[in-house]
């Protein structure tokens, strides 16, 4: 369902706020949307433990609670007043029109680098967040020596804290630093955060180093949250400012479709890799690759995303 209404919400923002307020509006949009997802993930671990853990009925309790909340949301949404959209039933030209509209949005994306780069960055960010979430499950058990439900405390909660810091820094730096440089900083910091988490896990083997590794892990998740704000908010703002109004909905639909397309990749990729490679090495390698790509792309960011 989010693939239907979330692109529409993103495309509507430029029509209801002033251009100079787009960063703040996008920051609020990201903070509430992504923050609610993180809240759900963050509460999952404690809720599972509260209802008996994975050994009993803890995992089933999360689905029951989610079903209740979804039902409440459905009831609340039914109270909204909807404008008539002139629906005329099934359009016999639906598929040809859809094909035409899709070709148009792909064409404008290829032709305009200020649209292409933000879409790539938003897609990469979703891929990397998914990658971290999958890696953390094994990392928490193997290196932090904690149950997998503790992922909430070392990834989700620090990520949410990082989001808050990122929104604060965004408001402080938006007049002083270009959008392209902020996206570069976010990408570089994200890669370095993954690298240092992996490096910490690889070199910390003694029992006395567990606490230090836990601090590094939580700090890396905070940095990842800050980076997500820098990348996502500025990428969205650049898209909104450089996309023709009639194309906004389709461009953001492409953003979310691309994100959905890459979401299963970390699950499949990690399942294959971690059978043969240690999870800390995977963190280290992916972090190094992402940091090097960010450094290599720095001139492109500064030139095209000012």
mmCIF file of C-alpha atoms in Angstrom:
data_model
loop_
_atom_site.group_PDB
_atom_site.id
_atom_site.type_symbol
_atom_site.label_atom_id
_atom_site.label_comp_id
_atom_site.label_asym_id
_atom_site.label_seq_id
_atom_site.Cartn_x
_atom_site.Cartn_y
_atom_site.Cartn_z
ATOM 1 C CA UNK A 1 0.000 0.000 0.000
ATOM 2 C CA UNK A 2 2.868 2.384 0.761
ATOM 3 C CA UNK A 3 3.935 2.135 -2.900
ATOM 4 C CA UNK A 4 0.674 3.909 -3.765
ATOM 5 C CA UNK A 5 0.415 6.760 -1.292
ATOM 6 C CA UNK A 6 4.042 7.464 -0.262
ATOM 7 C CA UNK A 7 5.193 8.668 -3.736
ATOM 8 C CA UNK A 8 2.097 10.852 -3.899
ATOM 9 C CA UNK A 9 2.944 12.375 -0.520
ATOM 10 C CA UNK A 10 6.544 13.080 -1.599
ATOM 11 C CA UNK A 11 5.350 14.660 -4.850
ATOM 12 C CA UNK A 12 2.831 16.857 -3.026
ATOM 13 C CA UNK A 13 5.337 18.491 -0.658
ATOM 14 C CA UNK A 14 6.623 21.097 -3.213
ATOM 15 C CA UNK A 15 3.038 22.250 -3.778
ATOM 16 C CA UNK A 16 2.325 23.000 -0.126
ATOM 17 C CA UNK A 17 5.612 24.454 1.181
ATOM 18 C CA UNK A 18 7.910 27.207 -0.044
ATOM 19 C CA UNK A 19 11.118 26.241 -1.866
ATOM 20 C CA UNK A 20 13.302 27.531 0.950
ATOM 21 C CA UNK A 21 11.417 25.282 3.381
ATOM 22 C CA UNK A 22 11.764 22.067 1.364
ATOM 23 C CA UNK A 23 14.712 20.777 3.408
ATOM 24 C CA UNK A 24 12.790 21.139 6.661
ATOM 25 C CA UNK A 25 9.655 19.588 5.174
ATOM 26 C CA UNK A 26 11.613 16.625 3.809
ATOM 27 C CA UNK A 27 13.452 16.235 7.110
ATOM 28 C CA UNK A 28 10.120 16.076 8.942
ATOM 29 C CA UNK A 29 8.745 13.645 6.340
ATOM 30 C CA UNK A 30 11.788 11.380 6.697
ATOM 31 C CA UNK A 31 11.891 11.639 10.482
ATOM 32 C CA UNK A 32 8.230 10.699 10.959
ATOM 33 C CA UNK A 33 8.112 8.034 8.233
ATOM 34 C CA UNK A 34 11.461 6.356 8.816
ATOM 35 C CA UNK A 35 11.224 7.038 12.541
ATOM 36 C CA UNK A 36 7.954 5.124 12.830
ATOM 37 C CA UNK A 37 9.523 2.152 11.035
ATOM 38 C CA UNK A 38 12.506 2.266 13.392
ATOM 39 C CA UNK A 39 10.149 2.511 16.357
ATOM 40 C CA UNK A 40 8.432 -0.671 15.217
ATOM 41 C CA UNK A 41 11.750 -2.462 14.769
ATOM 42 C CA UNK A 42 13.026 -1.091 18.069
ATOM 43 C CA UNK A 43 9.996 -2.339 19.997
ATOM 44 C CA UNK A 44 10.033 -5.755 18.318
ATOM 45 C CA UNK A 45 12.847 -7.142 20.471
ATOM 46 C CA UNK A 46 11.413 -6.053 23.846
ATOM 47 C CA UNK A 47 7.893 -7.174 22.833
ATOM 48 C CA UNK A 48 9.157 -10.623 21.800
ATOM 49 C CA UNK A 49 10.976 -10.973 25.125
ATOM 50 C CA UNK A 50 7.924 -9.712 27.050
ATOM 51 C CA UNK A 51 5.727 -12.451 25.586
ATOM 52 C CA UNK A 52 8.132 -15.304 26.254
ATOM 53 C CA UNK A 53 10.872 -14.913 23.655
ATOM 54 C CA UNK A 54 11.360 -16.821 20.417
ATOM 55 C CA UNK A 55 11.091 -20.148 22.245
ATOM 56 C CA UNK A 56 7.419 -19.551 23.134
ATOM 57 C CA UNK A 57 4.939 -17.128 21.571
ATOM 58 C CA UNK A 58 6.969 -13.905 21.472
ATOM 59 C CA UNK A 59 7.323 -13.806 17.695
ATOM 60 C CA UNK A 60 3.578 -14.364 17.178
ATOM 61 C CA UNK A 61 2.747 -11.471 19.500
ATOM 62 C CA UNK A 62 4.336 -8.967 17.114
ATOM 63 C CA UNK A 63 2.014 -10.055 14.285
ATOM 64 C CA UNK A 64 -1.036 -9.813 16.541
ATOM 65 C CA UNK A 65 -0.101 -6.291 17.663
ATOM 66 C CA UNK A 66 0.621 -5.265 14.057
ATOM 67 C CA UNK A 67 -2.783 -6.592 12.981
ATOM 68 C CA UNK A 68 -4.533 -4.593 15.705
ATOM 69 C CA UNK A 69 -2.673 -1.397 14.760
ATOM 70 C CA UNK A 70 -3.453 -1.955 11.072
ATOM 71 C CA UNK A 71 -7.149 -2.359 11.884
ATOM 72 C CA UNK A 72 -7.088 0.883 13.875
ATOM 73 C CA UNK A 73 -5.404 2.630 10.945
ATOM 74 C CA UNK A 74 -8.042 1.311 8.565
ATOM 75 C CA UNK A 75 -10.855 2.618 10.769
ATOM 76 C CA UNK A 76 -9.201 6.033 11.095
ATOM 77 C CA UNK A 77 -8.554 6.298 7.338
ATOM 78 C CA UNK A 78 -12.207 5.572 6.595
ATOM 79 C CA UNK A 79 -13.135 8.834 8.321
ATOM 80 C CA UNK A 80 -11.169 10.933 5.810
ATOM 81 C CA UNK A 81 -13.121 12.996 3.293
ATOM 82 C CA UNK A 82 -12.161 12.175 -0.292
ATOM 83 C CA UNK A 83 -12.605 14.451 -3.297
ATOM 84 C CA UNK A 84 -14.317 13.034 -6.361
ATOM 85 C CA UNK A 85 -11.674 12.105 -8.949
ATOM 86 C CA UNK A 86 -14.063 11.544 -11.827
ATOM 87 C CA UNK A 87 -13.512 7.790 -11.923
ATOM 88 C CA UNK A 88 -14.931 6.353 -15.126
ATOM 89 C CA UNK A 89 -14.370 2.647 -14.602
ATOM 90 C CA UNK A 90 -11.843 0.535 -16.481
ATOM 91 C CA UNK A 91 -9.870 2.411 -19.126
ATOM 92 C CA UNK A 92 -9.293 0.183 -22.187
ATOM 93 C CA UNK A 93 -6.102 2.157 -22.907
ATOM 94 C CA UNK A 94 -4.766 1.641 -19.386
ATOM 95 C CA UNK A 95 -1.804 -0.530 -20.358
ATOM 96 C CA UNK A 96 -0.742 1.543 -23.367
ATOM 97 C CA UNK A 97 -1.001 4.731 -21.298
ATOM 98 C CA UNK A 98 0.990 3.148 -18.475
ATOM 99 C CA UNK A 99 3.682 2.088 -20.936
ATOM 100 C CA UNK A 100 3.837 5.602 -22.384
ATOM 101 C CA UNK A 101 4.059 7.272 -18.966
ATOM 102 C CA UNK A 102 6.759 4.824 -17.855
ATOM 103 C CA UNK A 103 8.866 5.514 -20.957
ATOM 104 C CA UNK A 104 8.536 9.256 -20.330
ATOM 105 C CA UNK A 105 9.761 9.056 -16.735
ATOM 106 C CA UNK A 106 12.684 6.784 -17.692
ATOM 107 C CA UNK A 107 13.633 9.203 -20.472
ATOM 108 C CA UNK A 108 13.685 12.275 -18.224
ATOM 109 C CA UNK A 109 15.655 10.330 -15.619
ATOM 110 C CA UNK A 110 18.353 9.381 -18.132
ATOM 111 C CA UNK A 111 18.533 12.884 -19.608
ATOM 112 C CA UNK A 112 18.681 14.889 -16.364
ATOM 113 C CA UNK A 113 21.616 14.050 -14.089
ATOM 114 C CA UNK A 114 20.050 16.085 -11.262
ATOM 115 C CA UNK A 115 17.238 13.549 -11.260
ATOM 116 C CA UNK A 116 19.328 10.445 -11.959
ATOM 117 C CA UNK A 117 21.914 10.895 -9.177
ATOM 118 C CA UNK A 118 19.397 11.487 -6.351
ATOM 119 C CA UNK A 119 17.419 8.404 -7.423
ATOM 120 C CA UNK A 120 20.615 6.327 -7.389
ATOM 121 C CA UNK A 121 21.579 7.665 -3.947
ATOM 122 C CA UNK A 122 18.141 7.023 -2.455
ATOM 123 C CA UNK A 123 18.171 3.484 -3.861
ATOM 124 C CA UNK A 124 21.687 2.824 -2.551
ATOM 125 C CA UNK A 125 20.718 4.144 0.865
ATOM 126 C CA UNK A 126 17.792 1.732 1.075
ATOM 127 C CA UNK A 127 20.065 -1.116 -0.028
ATOM 128 C CA UNK A 128 22.695 -0.270 2.607
ATOM 129 C CA UNK A 129 20.200 0.130 5.449
ATOM 130 C CA UNK A 130 18.767 -3.276 4.543
ATOM 131 C CA UNK A 131 22.276 -4.711 4.362
ATOM 132 C CA UNK A 132 23.137 -3.388 7.827
ATOM 133 C CA UNK A 133 19.910 -4.752 9.304
ATOM 134 C CA UNK A 134 20.584 -8.260 7.965
ATOM 135 C CA UNK A 135 24.271 -8.250 8.945
ATOM 136 C CA UNK A 136 23.525 -7.010 12.446
ATOM 137 C CA UNK A 137 21.467 -10.087 13.334
ATOM 138 C CA UNK A 138 24.501 -12.366 12.937
ATOM 139 C CA UNK A 139 26.966 -9.735 14.189
ATOM 140 C CA UNK A 140 25.094 -9.247 17.481
ATOM 141 C CA UNK A 141 25.108 -12.992 18.202
ATOM 142 C CA UNK A 142 28.660 -13.722 17.055
ATOM 143 C CA UNK A 143 30.625 -10.683 18.215
ATOM 144 C CA UNK A 144 28.523 -8.850 20.796
ATOM 145 C CA UNK A 145 27.554 -12.208 22.359
ATOM 146 C CA UNK A 146 23.937 -11.214 22.805
ATOM 147 C CA UNK A 147 20.617 -12.692 21.596
ATOM 148 C CA UNK A 148 19.435 -11.589 18.159
ATOM 149 C CA UNK A 149 16.593 -9.596 19.751
ATOM 150 C CA UNK A 150 19.263 -7.212 21.103
ATOM 151 C CA UNK A 151 19.612 -5.855 17.558
ATOM 152 C CA UNK A 152 16.997 -3.298 18.616
ATOM 153 C CA UNK A 153 19.387 -1.821 21.184
ATOM 154 C CA UNK A 154 22.511 -1.737 19.021
ATOM 155 C CA UNK A 155 21.084 -0.832 15.616
ATOM 156 C CA UNK A 156 17.513 0.454 15.642
ATOM 157 C CA UNK A 157 17.589 2.754 18.680
ATOM 158 C CA UNK A 158 21.002 4.257 17.746
ATOM 159 C CA UNK A 159 19.754 4.735 14.163
ATOM 160 C CA UNK A 160 16.772 6.675 15.503
ATOM 161 C CA UNK A 161 19.076 8.754 17.690
ATOM 162 C CA UNK A 162 21.222 9.426 14.621
ATOM 163 C CA UNK A 163 18.144 10.579 12.702
ATOM 164 C CA UNK A 164 17.435 13.158 15.412
ATOM 165 C CA UNK A 165 21.025 14.427 15.353
ATOM 166 C CA UNK A 166 20.989 14.480 11.548
ATOM 167 C CA UNK A 167 17.852 16.636 11.417
ATOM 168 C CA UNK A 168 19.416 19.058 13.920
ATOM 169 C CA UNK A 169 22.691 19.280 11.963
ATOM 170 C CA UNK A 170 20.784 19.693 8.716
ATOM 171 C CA UNK A 171 19.106 22.862 9.969
ATOM 172 C CA UNK A 172 22.437 24.210 11.208
ATOM 173 C CA UNK A 173 24.428 23.502 8.037
ATOM 174 C CA UNK A 174 21.928 24.001 5.211
ATOM 175 C CA UNK A 175 22.961 27.639 4.633
ATOM 176 C CA UNK A 176 26.692 26.941 4.983
ATOM 177 C CA UNK A 177 27.296 23.744 3.008
ATOM 178 C CA UNK A 178 26.065 22.760 -0.464
ATOM 179 C CA UNK A 179 23.637 19.884 -0.929
ATOM 180 C CA UNK A 180 26.150 17.969 -3.031
ATOM 181 C CA UNK A 181 28.796 18.192 -0.314
ATOM 182 C CA UNK A 182 26.311 17.069 2.340
ATOM 183 C CA UNK A 183 25.357 14.036 0.233
ATOM 184 C CA UNK A 184 29.057 13.259 -0.210
ATOM 185 C CA UNK A 185 29.665 13.555 3.547
ATOM 186 C CA UNK A 186 26.693 11.302 4.251
ATOM 187 C CA UNK A 187 27.846 8.623 1.808
ATOM 188 C CA UNK A 188 31.455 8.745 3.055
ATOM 189 C CA UNK A 189 30.416 8.635 6.720
ATOM 190 C CA UNK A 190 28.066 5.712 6.079
ATOM 191 C CA UNK A 191 30.852 3.718 4.447
ATOM 192 C CA UNK A 192 33.311 4.528 7.235
ATOM 193 C CA UNK A 193 30.743 3.556 9.883
ATOM 194 C CA UNK A 194 30.325 0.104 8.317
ATOM 195 C CA UNK A 195 34.089 -0.218 7.897
ATOM 196 C CA UNK A 196 34.857 0.549 11.553
ATOM 197 C CA UNK A 197 32.113 -1.770 12.812
ATOM 198 C CA UNK A 198 33.652 -4.580 10.766
ATOM 199 C CA UNK A 199 37.185 -3.640 11.784
ATOM 200 C CA UNK A 200 36.173 -3.532 15.439
ATOM 201 C CA UNK A 201 34.615 -6.975 15.228
ATOM 202 C CA UNK A 202 37.616 -8.406 13.395
ATOM 203 C CA UNK A 203 40.286 -7.148 15.830
ATOM 204 C CA UNK A 204 38.310 -7.468 19.088
ATOM 205 C CA UNK A 205 38.350 -11.052 20.270
ATOM 206 C CA UNK A 206 39.045 -10.867 24.001
ATOM 207 C CA UNK A 207 36.243 -10.760 26.576
ATOM 208 C CA UNK A 208 37.548 -7.424 27.834
ATOM 209 C CA UNK A 209 37.004 -5.886 24.427
ATOM 210 C CA UNK A 210 33.305 -6.720 24.182
ATOM 211 C CA UNK A 211 32.184 -3.511 25.877
ATOM 212 C CA UNK A 212 34.422 -1.435 23.597
ATOM 213 C CA UNK A 213 33.043 -3.243 20.546
ATOM 214 C CA UNK A 214 29.469 -2.605 21.686
ATOM 215 C CA UNK A 215 30.248 1.114 21.961
ATOM 216 C CA UNK A 216 31.775 1.116 18.453
ATOM 217 C CA UNK A 217 28.749 -0.744 17.072
ATOM 218 C CA UNK A 218 26.173 1.610 18.597
ATOM 219 C CA UNK A 219 28.229 4.656 17.544
ATOM 220 C CA UNK A 220 28.426 3.333 13.987
ATOM 221 C CA UNK A 221 24.644 2.987 13.894
ATOM 222 C CA UNK A 222 24.278 6.602 15.104
ATOM 223 C CA UNK A 223 26.583 7.787 12.301
ATOM 224 C CA UNK A 224 24.560 5.719 9.813
ATOM 225 C CA UNK A 225 21.383 7.483 10.982
ATOM 226 C CA UNK A 226 22.971 10.917 10.528
ATOM 227 C CA UNK A 227 24.209 9.887 7.082
ATOM 228 C CA UNK A 228 20.745 8.688 6.068
ATOM 229 C CA UNK A 229 19.335 12.147 6.818
ATOM 230 C CA UNK A 230 22.069 13.932 4.843
ATOM 231 C CA UNK A 231 21.578 11.672 1.813
ATOM 232 C CA UNK A 232 17.795 11.257 1.813
ATOM 233 C CA UNK A 233 16.693 14.806 2.643
ATOM 234 C CA UNK A 234 18.975 16.535 0.149
ATOM 235 C CA UNK A 235 18.355 13.949 -2.574
ATOM 236 C CA UNK A 236 14.601 14.413 -2.195
ATOM 237 C CA UNK A 237 14.938 18.192 -2.210
ATOM 238 C CA UNK A 238 17.043 18.155 -5.385
ATOM 239 C CA UNK A 239 14.490 15.874 -7.059
ATOM 240 C CA UNK A 240 11.610 18.155 -6.106
ATOM 241 C CA UNK A 241 13.388 21.263 -7.379
ATOM 242 C CA UNK A 242 14.524 19.789 -10.699
ATOM 243 C CA UNK A 243 11.565 17.628 -11.726
ATOM 244 C CA UNK A 244 8.719 19.155 -13.776
ATOM 245 C CA UNK A 245 5.553 19.326 -11.684
ATOM 246 C CA UNK A 246 3.608 16.934 -13.928
ATOM 247 C CA UNK A 247 6.393 14.338 -13.556
ATOM 248 C CA UNK A 248 6.836 14.516 -9.770
ATOM 249 C CA UNK A 249 4.484 11.647 -8.976
ATOM 250 C CA UNK A 250 6.060 9.343 -11.537
ATOM 251 C CA UNK A 251 9.623 10.217 -10.517
ATOM 252 C CA UNK A 252 8.937 9.452 -6.859
ATOM 253 C CA UNK A 253 7.103 6.287 -7.882
ATOM 254 C CA UNK A 254 10.335 5.289 -9.651
ATOM 255 C CA UNK A 255 12.290 6.085 -6.469
ATOM 256 C CA UNK A 256 10.134 3.792 -4.343
ATOM 257 C CA UNK A 257 9.954 1.094 -7.019
ATOM 258 C CA UNK A 258 13.763 1.087 -7.226
ATOM 259 C CA UNK A 259 14.002 0.864 -3.446
ATOM 260 C CA UNK A 260 11.568 -2.053 -3.367
ATOM 261 C CA UNK A 261 13.511 -3.806 -6.128
ATOM 262 C CA UNK A 262 16.789 -3.742 -4.160
ATOM 263 C CA UNK A 263 15.242 -4.612 -0.774
ATOM 264 C CA UNK A 264 15.419 -8.437 -1.250
ATOM 265 C CA UNK A 265 19.010 -8.292 -2.530
ATOM 266 C CA UNK A 266 20.733 -7.968 0.897
ATOM 267 C CA UNK A 267 18.783 -10.986 2.191
ATOM 268 C CA UNK A 268 19.796 -13.179 -0.754
ATOM 269 C CA UNK A 269 23.321 -11.778 -0.921
ATOM 270 C CA UNK A 270 24.132 -12.183 2.764
ATOM 271 C CA UNK A 271 22.677 -15.696 2.850
ATOM 272 C CA UNK A 272 25.232 -16.695 0.204
ATOM 273 C CA UNK A 273 28.210 -14.691 1.461
ATOM 274 C CA UNK A 274 28.074 -15.326 5.219
ATOM 275 C CA UNK A 275 28.191 -19.097 4.686
ATOM 276 C CA UNK A 276 31.814 -18.717 3.572
ATOM 277 C CA UNK A 277 32.909 -15.285 4.843
ATOM 278 C CA UNK A 278 32.904 -13.938 8.391
ATOM 279 C CA UNK A 279 30.253 -11.261 9.001
ATOM 280 C CA UNK A 280 32.856 -8.764 10.274
ATOM 281 C CA UNK A 281 34.767 -9.097 6.995
ATOM 282 C CA UNK A 282 31.544 -8.452 5.074
ATOM 283 C CA UNK A 283 31.006 -5.255 7.082
ATOM 284 C CA UNK A 284 34.597 -4.201 6.455
ATOM 285 C CA UNK A 285 34.568 -4.888 2.711
ATOM 286 C CA UNK A 286 31.191 -3.277 2.010
ATOM 287 C CA UNK A 287 32.115 -0.267 4.129
ATOM 288 C CA UNK A 288 35.405 0.161 2.290
ATOM 289 C CA UNK A 289 33.718 -0.150 -1.115
ATOM 290 C CA UNK A 290 31.012 2.376 -0.212
ATOM 291 C CA UNK A 291 33.539 4.864 1.195
ATOM 292 C CA UNK A 292 35.741 4.587 -1.911
ATOM 293 C CA UNK A 293 32.727 5.029 -4.203
ATOM 294 C CA UNK A 294 31.691 8.133 -2.241
ATOM 295 C CA UNK A 295 35.187 9.587 -2.569
ATOM 296 C CA UNK A 296 35.305 8.809 -6.292
ATOM 297 C CA UNK A 297 31.876 10.392 -6.843
ATOM 298 C CA UNK A 298 32.708 13.545 -4.867
ATOM 299 C CA UNK A 299 33.468 15.688 -7.972
ATOM 300 C CA UNK A 300 30.167 14.588 -9.549
ATOM 301 C CA UNK A 301 28.233 15.508 -6.411
ATOM 302 C CA UNK A 302 29.880 18.916 -6.087
ATOM 303 C CA UNK A 303 29.448 19.757 -9.781
ATOM 304 C CA UNK A 304 25.861 18.630 -10.328
ATOM 305 C CA UNK A 305 24.146 18.773 -6.929
ATOM 306 C CA UNK A 306 24.959 22.258 -5.676
#
